[in-house]
Short mmCIF file of C-alpha atoms in Angstrom, two decimals:
data_model
loop_
_atom_site.label_atom_id
_atom_site.label_comp_id
_atom_site.label_asym_id
_atom_site.label_seq_id
_atom_site.Cartn_x
_atom_site.Cartn_y
_atom_site.Cartn_z
CA MET A 1 2.41 1.69 -1.57
CA THR A 2 5.62 0.62 -3.54
CA THR A 3 6.80 2.75 -6.27
CA SER A 4 5.74 -0.14 -9.09
CA CYS A 5 2.74 -1.19 -6.87
CA ARG A 6 1.99 2.66 -6.98
CA ALA A 7 2.32 2.37 -11.05
CA ALA A 8 0.46 -0.25 -11.11
CA LEU A 9 -2.52 0.89 -9.56
CA ARG A 10 -2.24 4.12 -11.86
CA ALA A 11 -1.94 1.90 -14.72
CA THR A 12 -5.53 0.07 -13.35
CA VAL A 13 -7.09 3.54 -13.08
CA ALA A 14 -5.88 4.93 -16.09
CA ALA A 15 -7.10 1.86 -18.21
CA ALA A 16 -10.59 1.90 -16.30
CA ALA A 17 -10.61 5.74 -17.05
CA ALA A 18 -10.19 5.12 -20.73
CA ILE A 19 -12.68 2.62 -20.71
CA ALA A 20 -15.30 4.93 -18.35
CA VAL A 21 -14.65 8.02 -20.44
CA SER A 22 -15.24 6.35 -24.00
CA ALA A 23 -18.20 4.66 -22.85
CA GLY A 24 -19.82 8.32 -21.14
CA LEU A 25 -19.91 6.41 -17.92
CA ALA A 26 -17.73 8.74 -15.69
CA PRO A 27 -18.42 12.66 -14.96
CA ALA A 28 -15.29 14.75 -14.29
CA ALA A 29 -14.27 15.23 -10.74
CA PRO A 30 -15.76 18.50 -9.87
CA ALA A 31 -13.52 21.53 -9.59
CA HIS A 32 -14.10 21.89 -5.85
CA SER A 33 -15.23 19.11 -3.29
CA THR A 34 -17.78 19.97 -0.73
CA ASP A 35 -17.34 16.63 0.84
CA PRO A 36 -15.67 16.57 4.80
CA GLY A 37 -12.20 16.07 3.44
CA ALA A 38 -12.31 19.33 1.79
CA ARG A 39 -11.83 21.12 4.92
CA ARG A 40 -8.83 23.28 5.94
CA ALA A 41 -6.65 21.47 8.04
CA PRO A 42 -3.20 22.14 9.74
CA SER A 43 -0.34 21.98 7.22
CA THR A 44 3.21 20.83 7.28
CA VAL A 45 5.41 21.62 4.29
CA LEU A 46 6.97 18.12 3.63
CA ASP A 47 10.54 19.82 3.34
CA VAL A 48 12.59 17.02 4.78
CA ARG A 49 16.04 18.39 4.75
CA GLY A 50 18.21 18.70 8.23
CA LEU A 51 15.66 16.64 10.46
CA GLU A 52 16.55 15.38 13.60
CA GLN A 53 17.46 11.46 13.77
CA GLY A 54 14.86 9.41 15.38
CA ASP A 55 14.45 5.95 16.26
CA PRO A 56 14.87 3.05 13.60
CA PRO A 57 11.21 2.09 11.72
CA ALA A 58 9.35 -0.07 14.06
CA ILE A 59 8.25 -2.09 11.08
CA ALA A 60 10.59 -4.07 8.79
CA TRP A 61 12.41 -2.33 6.09
CA SER A 62 14.92 -2.81 3.16
CA GLU A 63 17.93 -1.44 1.92
CA ARG A 64 19.91 -1.91 -1.17
CA ARG A 65 23.26 -1.02 -0.68
CA SER A 66 26.86 -2.06 -2.49
CA GLY A 67 24.97 -4.30 -5.04
CA ARG A 68 23.07 -6.38 -2.28
CA THR A 69 19.45 -5.77 -0.92
CA VAL A 70 18.60 -6.84 3.05
CA ILE A 71 15.56 -6.91 4.77
CA HIS A 72 15.78 -5.37 8.11
CA GLY A 73 13.58 -6.85 10.70
CA VAL A 74 12.19 -5.39 13.62
CA GLY A 75 14.13 -7.68 15.95
CA GLY A 76 17.39 -6.73 14.41
CA THR A 77 17.32 -9.76 11.68
CA ARG A 78 18.82 -9.23 8.23
CA THR A 79 17.57 -11.12 5.57
CA PRO A 80 19.02 -11.24 2.04
CA VAL A 81 17.12 -10.85 -0.78
CA PRO A 82 17.14 -10.40 -4.60
CA ASN A 83 17.89 -7.13 -5.61
CA ARG A 84 14.71 -6.54 -7.66
CA LEU A 85 12.59 -6.79 -4.64
CA ASP A 86 9.24 -4.96 -5.20
CA GLN A 87 7.15 -5.75 -2.03
CA PHE A 88 7.56 -7.78 1.41
CA ALA A 89 5.37 -8.38 4.03
CA PRO A 90 6.98 -10.47 7.41
CA MET A 91 5.31 -13.89 8.01
CA GLY A 92 6.13 -16.56 10.26
CA SER A 93 9.73 -16.95 10.54
CA GLY A 94 10.74 -15.32 7.32
CA HIS A 95 8.97 -13.09 5.03
CA VAL A 96 6.73 -12.97 1.50
CA ILE A 97 8.57 -11.22 -1.24
CA GLN A 98 7.66 -10.54 -4.57
CA THR A 99 10.39 -9.54 -7.04
CA ILE A 100 10.29 -7.79 -10.37
CA GLY A 101 11.49 -9.22 -13.63
CA ALA A 102 10.97 -9.04 -17.26
CA GLY A 103 8.05 -11.39 -17.09
CA GLY A 104 6.48 -9.48 -14.32
CA ALA A 105 6.12 -10.06 -10.78
CA THR A 106 7.27 -13.10 -8.76
CA THR A 107 5.89 -13.89 -5.45
CA ARG A 108 7.67 -16.57 -2.63
CA TRP A 109 7.91 -17.24 0.84
CA ILE A 110 11.86 -17.22 2.29
CA GLY A 111 13.25 -17.94 5.46
CA ALA A 112 14.82 -15.60 7.84
CA ASP A 113 18.28 -16.71 6.03
CA GLY A 114 17.03 -15.87 2.72
CA THR A 115 16.45 -19.66 1.93
CA PRO A 116 13.44 -19.83 -0.50
CA GLY A 117 10.18 -21.85 0.29
CA ARG A 118 9.45 -24.91 -1.93
CA ARG A 119 7.30 -22.92 -4.46
CA GLU A 120 7.22 -19.61 -6.52
CA TRP A 121 3.98 -17.79 -8.25
CA ARG A 122 4.20 -15.76 -11.49
CA THR A 123 1.61 -12.95 -10.30
CA GLY A 124 0.30 -9.66 -10.53
CA TYR A 125 1.56 -6.62 -8.65
CA GLY A 126 0.66 -6.33 -4.72
CA LEU A 127 0.44 -8.35 -1.80
CA ALA A 128 -2.69 -8.08 0.61
CA VAL A 129 -1.96 -8.63 4.25
CA SER A 130 -4.07 -8.98 7.47
CA ALA A 131 -4.43 -6.60 10.06
CA ARG A 132 -2.46 -8.40 12.41
CA GLY A 133 -0.18 -9.59 9.83
CA GLY A 134 -1.39 -13.38 10.21
CA ALA A 135 -2.03 -13.90 6.48
CA VAL A 136 -0.64 -12.44 3.31
CA ALA A 137 -2.52 -13.39 -0.17
CA PHE A 138 -1.66 -12.61 -3.71
CA ALA A 139 -3.32 -12.77 -7.17
CA GLY A 140 -2.10 -14.47 -10.33
CA LYS A 141 -3.08 -15.00 -14.30
CA ALA A 142 -7.03 -15.92 -14.76
CA GLY A 143 -8.28 -14.58 -11.47
CA ARG A 144 -6.43 -17.13 -9.25
CA VAL A 145 -5.67 -16.14 -5.63
CA TRP A 146 -3.63 -17.92 -2.81
CA SER A 147 -2.58 -17.05 0.54
CA ILE A 148 0.47 -17.86 2.90
CA ASP A 149 -0.32 -17.86 6.71
CA GLU A 150 1.70 -17.61 9.79
CA ASP A 151 3.04 -21.23 9.24
CA GLY A 152 5.15 -19.93 6.25
CA ASP A 153 4.82 -22.68 3.96
CA ARG A 154 1.49 -23.30 4.50
CA VAL A 155 -0.24 -22.20 1.06
CA LEU A 156 -4.20 -22.19 0.61
CA SER A 157 -5.76 -21.36 -2.81
CA PHE A 158 -9.25 -19.76 -3.47
CA ALA A 159 -11.96 -19.63 -6.17
CA PRO A 160 -10.64 -17.66 -9.08
CA VAL A 161 -11.99 -14.27 -9.43
CA PRO A 162 -13.69 -13.26 -12.72
CA ILE A 163 -11.00 -11.18 -14.33
CA THR A 164 -8.54 -11.47 -17.47
CA GLY A 165 -4.84 -10.92 -17.01
CA ARG A 166 -3.27 -11.08 -13.62
CA GLY A 167 -5.12 -9.55 -10.41
CA ARG A 168 -3.54 -7.12 -7.79
CA ALA A 169 -4.28 -8.37 -4.26
CA VAL A 170 -5.31 -5.33 -2.26
CA ALA A 171 -7.07 -6.14 1.24
CA LEU A 172 -7.21 -9.11 3.27
CA PHE A 173 -9.86 -9.82 5.97
CA GLY A 174 -9.17 -12.59 8.70
CA GLU A 175 -6.00 -13.80 9.93
CA ASP A 176 -6.42 -17.46 9.34
CA CYS A 177 -7.63 -18.33 5.73
CA LYS A 178 -8.09 -21.98 6.64
CA GLU A 179 -11.25 -22.77 8.19
CA SER A 180 -11.53 -24.52 11.24
CA ALA A 181 -13.05 -24.77 14.77
CA THR A 182 -11.02 -21.77 15.81
CA SER A 183 -11.38 -19.94 12.64
CA THR A 184 -13.85 -18.44 10.39
CA GLY A 185 -11.63 -17.98 7.49
CA CYS A 186 -11.13 -15.02 5.37
CA ALA A 187 -11.72 -13.08 2.13
CA VAL A 188 -9.21 -11.19 -0.41
CA TYR A 189 -10.02 -8.20 -2.32
CA VAL A 190 -8.64 -8.32 -5.95
CA ASN A 191 -8.54 -5.69 -8.60
CA GLY A 192 -8.68 -6.65 -12.34
CA PRO A 193 -7.96 -4.15 -15.04
CA THR A 194 -11.46 -2.32 -14.78
CA ARG A 195 -13.24 -3.80 -11.55
CA GLY A 196 -12.94 -5.02 -7.82
CA PHE A 197 -14.07 -8.59 -6.75
CA TYR A 198 -13.50 -10.71 -3.69
CA THR A 199 -12.81 -14.21 -2.97
CA SER A 200 -13.40 -16.13 0.38
CA SER A 201 -12.32 -19.09 2.20
CA HIS A 202 -15.84 -20.26 1.96
CA GLY A 203 -16.01 -20.30 -1.71
CA ILE A 204 -17.97 -17.06 -2.15
CA VAL A 205 -16.87 -14.65 -4.97
CA ASP A 206 -18.11 -11.47 -5.85
CA ARG A 207 -18.10 -7.84 -6.96
CA VAL A 208 -16.99 -5.49 -4.63
CA PRO A 209 -20.26 -3.68 -3.40
CA ARG A 210 -20.21 0.17 -4.43
CA LEU A 211 -16.61 0.46 -5.50
CA ARG A 212 -15.04 0.08 -9.07
CA LEU A 213 -11.67 -0.66 -7.57
CA THR A 214 -10.70 -1.24 -4.17
CA SER A 215 -7.74 0.72 -2.71
CA THR A 216 -7.50 -0.29 1.27
CA GLY A 217 -9.08 -2.25 3.54
CA ARG A 218 -9.18 -2.99 7.63
CA GLY A 219 -11.57 -4.05 10.09
CA ARG A 220 -15.11 -3.13 9.22
CA TRP A 221 -13.52 -0.42 6.62
CA LEU A 222 -13.37 -0.81 2.98
CA GLY A 223 -12.10 2.24 0.65
CA GLY A 224 -11.72 2.24 -2.92
CA ILE A 225 -12.58 4.25 -6.20
CA THR A 226 -15.99 4.89 -7.26
CA SER A 227 -15.31 6.73 -10.65
CA LEU A 228 -12.92 7.96 -12.83
CA SER A 229 -12.22 10.08 -15.65
CA ASP A 230 -9.34 11.88 -17.38
CA THR A 231 -8.84 14.77 -14.69
CA GLY A 232 -9.00 12.22 -11.64
CA SER A 233 -11.20 9.96 -9.54
CA CYS A 234 -13.37 9.91 -6.86
CA SER A 235 -13.85 7.62 -3.96
CA ALA A 236 -15.56 6.49 -1.02
CA MET A 237 -15.03 4.50 2.14
CA LEU A 238 -17.39 1.97 3.55
CA ARG A 239 -18.18 0.44 6.87
CA SER A 240 -19.70 -2.90 6.94
CA SER A 241 -20.70 -2.33 3.17
CA ALA A 242 -22.51 0.87 3.85
CA VAL A 243 -20.77 3.99 2.41
CA ARG A 244 -19.87 6.27 5.02
CA TRP A 245 -18.49 9.10 3.19
CA ARG A 246 -17.00 10.41 -0.60
CA THR A 247 -14.12 12.40 -1.34
CA CYS A 248 -12.78 13.57 -4.80
CA ASP A 249 -9.69 15.18 -3.19
CA ASN A 250 -7.84 11.98 -2.51
CA GLN A 251 -7.07 8.11 -3.14
CA LEU A 252 -7.16 6.03 -0.12
CA SER A 253 -4.15 4.15 1.09
CA ASP A 254 -3.21 2.73 4.30
CA ILE A 255 -5.66 2.66 7.57
CA SER A 256 -3.95 3.20 10.86
CA PRO A 257 -3.58 0.46 13.25
CA ASP A 258 -6.21 1.72 15.33
CA ASP A 259 -8.82 2.29 12.64
CA ARG A 260 -9.25 5.98 13.28
CA HIS A 261 -7.22 7.40 10.27
CA VAL A 262 -6.84 6.68 6.64
CA LEU A 263 -3.96 8.39 4.62
CA GLY A 264 -4.98 9.98 1.44
CA THR A 265 -2.60 10.15 -1.65
CA PRO A 266 -3.58 12.84 -4.30
CA ALA A 267 -7.03 12.02 -6.60
CA TYR A 268 -4.70 12.11 -9.82
CA ALA A 269 -1.44 10.29 -9.53
CA ASP A 270 0.87 11.40 -12.17
CA GLY A 271 4.60 12.38 -12.46
CA PHE A 272 7.42 10.56 -10.48
CA GLY A 273 5.78 10.51 -7.07
CA PRO A 274 3.12 12.74 -5.01
CA GLY A 275 4.32 15.68 -3.01
CA THR A 276 1.22 16.17 -0.74
CA LEU A 277 -0.03 13.63 1.85
CA ASP A 278 -3.30 13.98 3.90
CA VAL A 279 -4.59 12.41 7.17
CA LEU A 280 -8.09 11.69 6.99
CA ALA A 281 -10.52 10.56 9.98
CA THR A 282 -11.61 7.29 9.14
CA ALA A 283 -14.90 7.70 10.44
CA ASP A 284 -16.19 10.95 8.27
CA GLY A 285 -12.90 11.84 5.95
CA ALA A 286 -12.34 14.84 7.49
CA VAL A 287 -8.80 16.13 7.20
CA VAL A 288 -7.01 16.38 10.49
CA ARG A 289 -3.29 16.84 8.88
CA SER A 290 -1.81 17.60 5.48
CA PHE A 291 1.74 17.33 4.42
CA THR A 292 2.17 19.56 1.18
CA SER A 293 4.62 20.59 -1.28
CA ALA A 294 6.15 23.78 -1.11
CA ARG A 295 5.22 26.57 -3.71
CA ASN A 296 9.32 27.20 -4.21
CA GLY A 297 9.56 23.65 -5.13
CA ARG A 298 11.75 22.76 -2.27
CA SER A 299 10.37 19.73 -0.87
CA ALA A 300 9.93 15.94 -0.82
CA THR A 301 8.31 13.55 -2.91
CA TYR A 302 7.46 10.30 -1.21
CA PHE A 303 6.20 6.55 -1.75
CA ASP A 304 5.63 3.49 0.56
CA GLU A 305 3.18 5.43 2.74
CA VAL A 306 2.88 2.67 5.82
CA TRP A 307 1.57 3.45 9.53
CA GLU A 308 4.04 2.38 11.52
CA ASP A 309 1.86 2.79 14.89
CA ALA A 310 -1.52 4.78 15.42
CA GLY A 311 0.23 8.15 15.48
CA HIS A 312 2.74 7.61 13.04
CA VAL A 313 3.44 7.47 9.40
CA LEU A 314 6.33 6.09 7.62
CA VAL A 315 7.45 7.18 4.31
CA VAL A 316 10.35 6.76 1.80
CA THR A 317 11.08 10.00 0.81
CA TYR A 318 13.36 11.85 -2.10
CA GLN A 319 14.92 15.57 -2.46
CA ALA A 320 17.90 17.05 -3.11
CA ASP A 321 19.38 13.64 -4.67
CA ARG A 322 18.95 11.96 -1.30
CA TRP A 323 16.58 8.97 -0.08
CA ALA A 324 15.64 8.65 3.52
CA VAL A 325 13.19 7.05 5.39
CA VAL A 326 10.87 9.84 7.39
CA ARG A 327 8.51 9.54 10.43
CA LEU A 328 5.67 11.78 9.79
CA GLY A 329 3.37 12.42 13.05
CA VAL A 330 -0.26 13.23 13.26
CA ASP A 331 1.02 16.17 15.15
CA GLY A 332 2.81 17.23 12.06
CA SER A 333 6.09 16.44 13.27
CA MET A 334 8.79 15.22 10.76
CA GLU A 335 12.07 13.23 11.92
CA TYR A 336 14.30 10.66 10.07
CA ALA A 337 13.85 6.91 10.78
CA VAL A 338 16.76 6.10 8.46
CA ALA A 339 19.18 8.86 7.62
CA PRO A 340 19.26 10.09 4.08
CA ARG A 341 21.91 8.84 1.74
CA ARG A 342 22.81 9.87 -1.58
CA GLY A 343 21.06 8.40 -4.71
CA SER A 344 19.94 8.44 -8.00
CA ILE A 345 16.39 8.42 -9.40
CA ASP A 346 17.44 6.28 -12.03
CA ARG A 347 17.45 3.12 -10.20
CA GLY A 348 14.61 3.62 -7.92
CA ALA A 349 14.49 3.91 -4.34
CA PRO A 350 17.34 2.14 -2.44
CA LEU A 351 14.88 1.90 0.59
CA GLN A 352 11.32 0.21 1.06
CA LEU A 353 8.95 -0.25 3.58
CA GLN A 354 7.00 -3.40 4.46
CA THR A 355 3.46 -3.91 2.92
CA ARG A 356 0.88 -3.49 5.86
#
């Protein structure tokens, strides 16, 4: 997730938790989880000082330097974008980008040279990207939802979901949202202030089954928050709408390209950024690797946790007044994908990773 996207989800969770607690609906998270995710796993301290330099990211990433922001494409392209870039995803010959201004988020498509498309939308925070990157969806006021496909400038609208305010698009199932002889359409999962819904190209709109809020989805897997309290949250992973496992130790984030693993961030998101990250087995929630904070405080906080490939995760890290993009291996390895650079926390991260 990007920094502001994480903040938006945290605000959504906090608001829903307040409503649930006031209504007496949400039990506090248990002190000790007994689910599979609680089992001890190999751990690596997230101390990213002095790592070796590895290959550059195999996904798109952005960099703000000398007052200018560019997106570095996988093929070596450099696309100029506004400095208030918050999220982006490659699409067609360009990118879908989301920027933050005084009035909230604005979403638009831009070409590889930075030329904007014909339209822009005032939206909620968040882009939902299909598994193979064939479509990107976003949500606006009164539950309105749109998608942009690989043609770049073909925009499709969906039946709105029943929420107030601006929605947050989280997950997109299907690579082509325009139904045809070669496409079955798509479904977009959108969070409102306290509930998650989905809307499909078939015109079907409904509440997300068994989840209060959606946090991730890919293939037949869908994960999200089931209950909230003022001390934490509990989550569940669904496969084909059936609950496969639950946890009160993590909120569920990005699912790996081979569907075998899902990232688990802390169940209670607070402060500048998290210092621990778990890699969970998608099938049963078992923790297969943990990246943990150091007891002496000499470790990093991270943002934008995104799978680079089936065996590696990229994160934007901040430690000792330096920002970097670090490659984390499921085997516990760590290396720089983008070398550290000095920067202040006051201006936010100068490095960002694409949404997947």
